[in-house]
Short mmCIF file of C-alpha atoms in Angstrom, two decimals:
data_model
loop_
_atom_site.label_atom_id
_atom_site.label_comp_id
_atom_site.label_asym_id
_atom_site.label_seq_id
_atom_site.Cartn_x
_atom_site.Cartn_y
_atom_site.Cartn_z
CA MET A 181 -18.55 3.96 -21.04
CA GLU A 182 -21.11 5.80 -18.71
CA TYR A 183 -19.12 4.54 -15.87
CA ILE A 184 -15.53 5.45 -17.13
CA SER A 185 -16.87 8.88 -17.94
CA GLN A 186 -18.17 9.19 -14.54
CA TYR A 187 -14.99 8.19 -12.54
CA SER A 188 -12.16 9.03 -15.14
CA MET A 189 -10.17 11.31 -12.80
CA GLU A 190 -10.76 8.85 -10.14
CA LEU A 191 -9.69 5.94 -12.45
CA ILE A 192 -6.61 7.91 -13.93
CA ALA A 193 -5.56 8.45 -10.24
CA LEU A 194 -6.02 4.83 -9.54
CA ALA A 195 -3.91 4.02 -12.96
CA VAL A 196 -1.14 6.20 -11.64
CA ASP A 197 -1.18 4.71 -8.23
CA ALA A 198 -1.13 1.53 -9.40
CA VAL A 199 2.35 1.90 -11.44
CA LEU A 200 3.59 3.54 -8.23
CA VAL A 201 2.74 0.26 -6.17
CA GLY A 202 4.35 -1.52 -8.80
CA ILE A 203 7.68 0.51 -8.74
CA SER A 204 7.63 0.45 -5.07
CA CYS A 205 7.21 -3.03 -4.64
CA HIS A 206 9.95 -3.98 -7.15
CA TYR A 207 12.15 -1.55 -5.34
CA TYR A 208 11.44 -3.22 -2.23
CA LEU A 209 11.59 -6.81 -3.55
CA LYS A 210 14.90 -6.15 -5.16
CA ALA A 211 16.56 -4.67 -1.88
CA ARG A 212 15.25 -7.40 0.19
CA THR A 213 16.41 -10.34 -2.27
CA THR A 214 19.89 -8.66 -2.47
CA LEU A 215 20.11 -8.56 1.25
CA ASP A 216 19.20 -11.79 1.42
CA HIS A 217 22.09 -12.65 -0.70
CA ILE A 218 24.70 -10.80 0.60
CA GLN A 219 23.84 -12.28 4.25
CA THR A 220 24.03 -16.16 2.96
CA ALA A 221 27.38 -15.57 0.99
CA ILE A 222 29.98 -17.67 2.13
CA PRO A 223 32.71 -15.56 3.74
CA LEU A 224 36.49 -16.27 2.70
CA ASP A 225 39.12 -14.44 4.20
CA LEU A 226 42.45 -13.98 1.64
CA ASN A 227 44.64 -13.04 4.37
CA THR A 228 44.10 -16.06 7.12
CA ALA A 229 42.61 -18.77 4.78
CA LYS A 230 45.75 -20.98 3.62
CA ASP A 231 43.90 -23.50 1.50
CA ILE A 232 41.31 -21.74 -0.54
CA LYS A 233 42.11 -23.58 -3.90
CA ASN A 234 41.47 -26.94 -2.46
CA LEU A 235 38.43 -25.65 -0.77
CA VAL A 236 36.87 -24.59 -4.10
CA SER A 237 38.05 -27.51 -5.97
CA SER A 238 36.90 -30.19 -3.55
CA SER A 239 33.23 -28.72 -3.86
CA PRO A 240 30.60 -30.57 -6.04
CA THR A 241 30.45 -27.88 -8.85
CA SER A 242 34.40 -27.23 -8.36
CA SER A 243 33.43 -23.76 -7.51
CA ILE A 244 31.79 -21.55 -4.80
CA PRO A 245 28.36 -20.46 -6.25
CA TYR A 246 28.34 -17.20 -4.09
CA ALA A 247 31.32 -16.06 -2.15
CA THR A 248 32.23 -12.87 -0.46
CA PHE A 249 35.66 -11.53 0.41
CA LYS A 250 37.93 -8.47 0.86
CA GLY A 251 41.10 -7.75 -0.76
CA THR A 252 43.27 -4.98 -2.48
CA VAL A 253 42.96 -3.92 -5.96
CA SER A 254 46.07 -4.76 -7.92
CA ALA A 255 46.84 -4.59 -11.59
CA VAL A 256 47.88 -7.84 -13.47
CA HIS A 257 49.91 -5.77 -15.97
CA GLU A 258 50.67 -2.09 -16.44
CA PRO A 259 47.83 0.00 -14.78
CA ILE A 260 45.24 2.59 -16.42
CA ARG A 261 46.59 6.17 -16.05
CA SER A 262 43.98 9.00 -15.11
CA HIS A 263 43.71 11.61 -17.71
CA HIS A 264 43.69 14.32 -15.05
CA SER A 265 46.23 13.15 -12.38
CA ASP A 266 49.13 10.83 -11.62
CA LEU A 267 46.68 8.30 -10.19
CA LYS A 268 46.50 4.87 -11.82
CA GLY A 269 43.80 2.12 -11.72
CA VAL A 270 42.07 -1.03 -13.28
CA ILE A 271 38.94 0.60 -14.45
CA GLN A 272 38.28 3.85 -15.98
CA LEU A 273 34.97 5.61 -17.02
CA SER A 274 35.45 8.61 -18.80
CA ALA A 275 32.30 10.92 -20.33
CA LEU A 276 31.88 14.02 -22.03
CA ILE A 277 28.21 15.52 -21.56
CA GLU A 278 26.75 18.40 -23.14
CA HIS A 279 24.05 20.18 -21.17
CA ARG A 280 21.42 22.27 -23.43
CA THR A 281 18.04 23.95 -22.46
CA SER A 282 15.13 23.49 -24.91
CA GLN A 283 12.21 25.79 -25.57
CA LEU A 284 8.99 23.49 -25.66
CA GLY A 285 6.02 24.31 -27.88
CA SER A 286 4.49 25.65 -24.73
CA GLY A 287 6.85 28.15 -23.96
CA LEU A 288 8.63 26.39 -21.26
CA TRP A 289 12.52 25.98 -21.21
CA VAL A 290 13.58 22.49 -20.07
CA ASP A 291 17.16 21.01 -19.31
CA ARG A 292 18.20 18.34 -21.35
CA THR A 293 21.65 16.27 -21.59
CA GLN A 294 23.53 14.52 -24.32
CA THR A 295 26.63 12.30 -23.99
CA LEU A 296 28.90 13.14 -26.75
CA HIS A 297 31.59 10.77 -25.78
CA SER A 298 31.88 7.85 -23.52
CA VAL A 299 35.02 5.75 -22.77
CA SER A 300 35.09 2.64 -20.62
CA ASN A 301 38.71 1.05 -19.94
CA SER A 302 39.60 -1.84 -17.95
CA ILE A 303 42.56 -4.24 -17.60
CA PRO A 304 43.05 -7.77 -15.80
CA TRP A 305 43.06 -7.05 -12.21
CA SER A 306 43.03 -9.04 -9.03
CA LEU A 307 42.14 -8.93 -5.23
CA LYS A 308 45.18 -9.64 -3.03
CA GLY A 309 45.37 -10.93 0.48
CA THR A 310 48.33 -12.02 2.58
CA ASN A 311 47.62 -15.67 1.62
CA ALA A 312 45.71 -15.59 -1.59
CA THR A 313 44.97 -13.52 -4.91
CA VAL A 314 41.70 -13.70 -6.72
CA GLU A 315 41.63 -12.70 -10.50
CA VAL A 316 38.41 -10.70 -11.02
CA THR A 317 36.99 -10.94 -14.70
CA ASP A 318 33.90 -9.34 -16.34
CA SER A 319 34.19 -6.38 -13.71
CA LEU A 320 32.40 -3.84 -16.03
CA LEU A 321 29.25 -6.31 -15.57
CA ALA A 322 28.99 -5.97 -11.95
CA ASP A 323 25.37 -5.09 -10.72
CA ILE A 324 27.18 -2.75 -8.09
CA LEU A 325 30.62 -0.85 -8.88
CA HIS A 326 32.02 1.52 -6.57
CA LEU A 327 34.30 4.04 -8.59
CA GLN A 328 36.08 7.04 -7.30
CA THR A 329 35.37 10.30 -8.95
CA ILE A 330 38.90 11.65 -10.22
CA THR A 331 37.15 14.67 -11.82
CA ASP A 332 33.50 15.90 -12.49
CA LYS A 333 34.16 19.71 -14.22
CA PHE A 334 31.49 21.78 -15.92
CA THR A 335 32.63 24.35 -18.42
CA PRO A 336 29.90 26.74 -19.16
CA ASN A 337 29.21 28.14 -22.80
CA ASN A 338 30.03 31.72 -22.75
CA TYR A 339 27.55 33.56 -25.26
CA SER A 340 27.96 36.87 -26.91
CA LEU A 341 24.98 39.12 -26.98
CA GLY A 342 24.21 38.11 -30.58
CA GLY A 343 24.66 34.48 -29.85
CA ALA A 344 22.36 34.72 -26.79
CA LEU A 345 19.74 36.38 -28.93
CA ALA A 346 20.23 33.99 -31.78
CA SER A 347 19.66 30.91 -29.52
CA TRP A 348 16.95 32.23 -27.83
CA ILE A 349 15.23 32.86 -31.37
CA ALA A 350 16.07 29.00 -32.14
CA GLY A 351 14.52 27.80 -29.14
CA GLU A 352 17.79 25.78 -27.79
CA ARG A 353 20.93 26.85 -26.25
CA VAL A 354 23.82 25.18 -24.93
CA LYS A 355 24.80 25.65 -21.33
CA GLY A 356 28.01 24.13 -21.22
CA ILE A 357 30.05 20.57 -21.23
CA GLN A 358 30.77 18.44 -18.30
CA GLU A 359 33.76 16.30 -18.13
CA SER A 360 33.89 13.36 -15.72
CA GLU A 361 36.24 10.75 -14.81
CA ARG A 362 35.71 7.77 -12.24
CA MET A 363 38.11 5.16 -11.69
CA LEU A 364 38.88 2.21 -9.62
CA LEU A 365 42.45 3.01 -8.15
CA GLU A 366 45.41 0.35 -7.44
CA GLY A 367 45.52 -0.17 -3.66
CA THR A 368 41.93 0.26 -2.98
CA PRO A 369 40.27 -2.04 -0.59
CA VAL A 370 37.02 -3.87 -2.35
CA THR A 371 34.56 -6.05 -0.92
CA ALA A 372 33.36 -8.55 -3.45
CA TYR A 373 30.23 -10.92 -3.94
CA GLY A 374 30.33 -13.36 -6.57
CA GLU A 375 31.03 -16.76 -7.81
CA VAL A 376 34.79 -18.12 -7.31
CA VAL A 377 36.28 -20.69 -9.33
CA THR A 378 39.50 -22.30 -10.30
CA LYS A 379 41.48 -21.89 -13.67
CA ASP A 380 44.85 -22.98 -14.42
CA GLU A 381 45.54 -23.17 -10.50
CA ALA A 382 44.49 -19.45 -10.31
CA LEU A 383 41.23 -18.29 -8.39
CA ILE A 384 38.77 -16.49 -10.38
CA LEU A 385 36.06 -14.34 -9.46
CA GLN A 386 33.17 -13.83 -12.14
CA PRO A 387 29.63 -13.03 -12.42
CA PRO A 388 27.30 -15.47 -10.28
CA SER A 389 25.63 -18.36 -12.84
CA ASN A 390 22.80 -18.49 -10.44
CA GLY A 391 21.67 -14.73 -11.23
CA LYS A 392 22.68 -13.43 -7.76
CA PRO A 393 24.45 -10.19 -7.79
CA PHE A 394 27.79 -9.34 -8.77
CA ILE A 395 29.19 -6.68 -6.37
CA LEU A 396 32.38 -4.63 -6.47
CA SER A 397 32.04 -2.29 -3.68
CA THR A 398 34.35 0.08 -1.72
CA MET A 399 32.03 -0.19 1.39
CA SER A 400 32.47 -2.83 4.08
CA PRO A 401 30.26 -5.94 4.28
CA LEU A 402 28.52 -4.28 7.45
CA GLN A 403 28.15 -0.54 5.39
CA LEU A 404 26.17 -2.71 2.50
CA ILE A 405 24.22 -4.69 4.71
CA ARG A 406 23.06 -1.56 6.51
CA LEU A 407 22.49 -0.02 2.70
CA PHE A 408 20.22 -2.46 1.58
CA GLU A 409 18.69 -2.71 5.05
CA GLN A 410 17.55 1.04 4.52
CA GLN A 411 16.70 0.30 0.62
CA GLN A 412 14.38 -2.26 1.97
CA THR A 413 12.62 -0.13 4.62
CA ARG A 414 12.18 2.77 2.21
CA GLY A 415 10.61 0.50 -0.22
CA LYS A 416 8.53 -0.74 2.30
CA LEU A 417 7.15 2.33 3.39
CA LEU A 418 6.59 3.50 -0.27
CA THR A 419 4.53 0.28 -0.84
CA ILE A 420 2.50 1.01 2.34
CA VAL A 421 1.68 4.45 1.35
CA THR A 422 1.00 3.90 -2.09
CA SER A 423 -1.22 0.88 -1.65
CA SER A 424 -3.11 2.67 1.39
CA ILE A 425 -3.59 5.77 -1.46
CA GLY A 426 -4.96 3.14 -4.04
CA ILE A 427 -7.35 1.64 -1.35
CA ALA A 428 -8.57 5.11 -0.53
CA ILE A 429 -9.20 5.89 -3.90
CA ILE A 430 -11.22 2.68 -4.39
CA PHE A 431 -13.29 3.48 -1.50
CA TYR A 432 -14.00 6.81 -2.72
CA ILE A 433 -15.32 5.58 -5.80
CA ALA A 434 -17.45 3.08 -4.33
CA TRP A 435 -18.85 5.59 -1.81
CA LYS A 436 -19.38 7.88 -4.76
CA ALA A 437 -21.31 5.24 -6.70
CA VAL A 438 -23.48 4.25 -3.59
CA LYS A 439 -24.25 7.93 -3.03
CA LYS A 440 -24.89 8.53 -6.76
CA ASN A 441 -27.33 4.98 -6.72
CA ARG A 442 -29.10 6.56 -3.73
CA GLU A 443 -29.73 9.76 -5.09
CA LYS A 444 -30.83 7.96 -8.66
CA ASN A 445 -33.36 5.72 -6.41
CA ARG A 446 -34.54 8.93 -4.53
CA LEU A 447 -35.17 11.05 -7.74
CA ARG A 448 -37.01 7.94 -9.28
CA GLN A 449 -39.28 7.56 -6.34
CA LEU A 450 -39.91 11.52 -6.24
CA HIS A 451 -40.59 11.01 -10.53
CA GLU A 452 -43.15 8.17 -9.74
CA SER A 453 -44.78 10.17 -6.68
CA VAL A 454 -45.02 13.67 -8.74
CA ILE A 455 -46.40 11.58 -11.90
CA ARG A 456 -49.28 10.01 -9.78
CA ASP A 457 -50.19 13.43 -8.54
CA ARG A 458 -49.86 15.25 -11.89
CA GLY A 459 -52.60 13.08 -13.55
CA SER A 460 -55.02 13.86 -10.44
CA VAL A 461 -54.74 17.46 -10.92
CA GLU A 462 -57.60 18.95 -13.40
CA THR A 463 -56.23 22.68 -13.92
CA THR A 464 -53.46 24.62 -13.04
CA ARG A 465 -53.54 28.71 -12.41
CA GLU A 466 -50.90 30.53 -14.35
CA ASP A 467 -48.87 31.49 -11.83
CA GLN A 468 -48.59 27.76 -10.65
CA LEU A 469 -46.83 26.53 -13.61
CA CYS A 470 -42.99 25.97 -14.28
CA VAL A 471 -40.97 28.96 -14.99
CA VAL A 472 -39.44 26.82 -17.56
CA CYS A 473 -41.57 24.86 -19.53
CA LEU A 474 -44.72 26.77 -18.91
CA THR A 475 -46.66 23.38 -19.31
CA ASN A 476 -46.30 21.19 -15.99
CA PRO A 477 -47.11 22.56 -12.54
CA LYS A 478 -44.36 23.74 -10.05
CA GLU A 479 -43.58 20.46 -7.90
CA VAL A 480 -40.20 20.80 -6.42
CA ILE A 481 -38.18 23.03 -4.16
CA LEU A 482 -34.82 23.93 -5.20
CA LEU A 483 -32.40 23.59 -2.20
CA PRO A 484 -30.85 25.61 -0.73
CA CYS A 485 -32.39 28.69 -2.10
CA GLY A 486 -35.91 27.30 -1.40
CA HIS A 487 -37.50 28.52 -4.41
CA VAL A 488 -40.56 26.83 -5.78
CA CYS A 489 -40.41 27.45 -9.48
CA THR A 490 -39.95 24.27 -11.89
CA CYS A 491 -41.72 21.07 -12.31
CA LEU A 492 -39.65 17.98 -11.55
CA ASP A 493 -38.44 17.36 -15.24
CA CYS A 494 -37.16 20.85 -15.41
CA GLY A 495 -35.63 20.46 -11.94
CA ILE A 496 -33.56 17.45 -13.07
CA ARG A 497 -32.62 19.13 -16.30
CA ILE A 498 -31.17 22.57 -14.72
CA ARG A 499 -29.67 20.92 -11.67
CA GLU A 500 -26.54 23.33 -12.14
CA SER A 501 -28.38 26.44 -11.06
CA CYS A 502 -31.89 27.98 -9.98
CA PRO A 503 -33.56 29.78 -12.69
CA VAL A 504 -35.05 32.90 -10.33
CA CYS A 505 -31.74 33.56 -8.20
CA ARG A 506 -28.99 31.58 -10.07
CA ALA A 507 -27.74 30.05 -6.96
CA ARG A 508 -26.44 26.58 -7.32
CA VAL A 509 -28.75 23.58 -6.66
CA SER A 510 -27.45 21.15 -4.69
CA ASP A 511 -30.79 19.15 -3.79
CA MET A 512 -34.42 19.32 -4.67
CA SER A 513 -37.33 18.25 -2.45
CA ARG A 514 -41.10 17.57 -3.47
CA ALA A 515 -43.42 20.85 -3.04
CA PHE A 516 -47.00 20.57 -2.24
CA ILE A 517 -49.01 23.72 -3.60
CA SER A 518 -52.57 24.28 -2.64
#
C-alpha cells in the first residue's frame, strides 16, 4: 500500500497508457489482418469469365471461401425510392437524430445526441457483369458497407426569449434535429469481398463462414489496399509511441525508487552516525540546542539555505521548510559544532 501511495500518479499514467497500447495494437492487428485477407482473396471477373458456376461447383466445398469481384448494382425487383429525391437504390439507411446540450453538476455544458428514429431498408439485389450475375445476401451484415449520402440536413431549434430562459434554468436545451439518408444506388460499381456459393443454379455472395471480413465498397481493390495500408501504418506508429511512453514511465518509476532508496540509506547512515556522537556529548549549551524540540543538539545543515538549527530527528520531520527562513529544504548534511 505504501508503494502504491508513493507512485499513485505514475501508476495511473501507466494504467492509462496500457489501455492506449491495447487499443492501438488492436487497431494495427485488425488493419493488418484485413489487408492480408483482401490481398489473398481469389479474384473473379464477371465480365470475362464464362464458367464461374462450374468453377464454384467443382471446388471441394462447392464454394469459394473468400473471393473478390466487381459488378454493377441491380435490384432484383422494384428498387427503393429515396425520400428526398427521385434516386433509386437497393439499401436505404435513414435516421432522425436530436442534438441537445445539457448542464453537468459542475456547471459545464456538454453536447449530447439521441437517435429518435432509425430505419434500415434492404431488398434483394445483385452485382452484374457482362457474363455473370451474383446475388448478394445479408448485405446489412457487411463489415464494410459504403453508401452514398443522399441528404444530411440539420434544422436548428429556434427558441423565444422565454423558452431560452426556461431551458437555461432547466439545464437542458435542444439545439436541433438532424435528418440523414444514405443509400446504395442502382448502377453503382461495387467491389465485393465474401464467400461465393451456388444455390438453385444461381451464384450467391454471402458473409464468409471463415470469419473473414465481408466487404461491399464503392472503392476499387487498389484503393481498399491503400486504405488498409494507411490504417496499418497509423496503428503501428500509435503502438510504438504508446509503448515507448509506457517504457519511459516504467524507467521513471524505477529511477525514482532507486533515488528514494539511496536517500533512505544515506539518512540511515547519517542517523547512525549522529546517534553514536550524541551519546558521547556530555553537556550542550542552550544556544546549541535544536530550535524545534529544544532537547537534542543541533546536528544537521539544512540545504540549500545553510541554516544549522535542528537535530537530525526534527530535520527529517520538517523536510518541507526551514524553521528559520522558511526556505524549501531539498537536502541535509551532517553538521559539526565545536
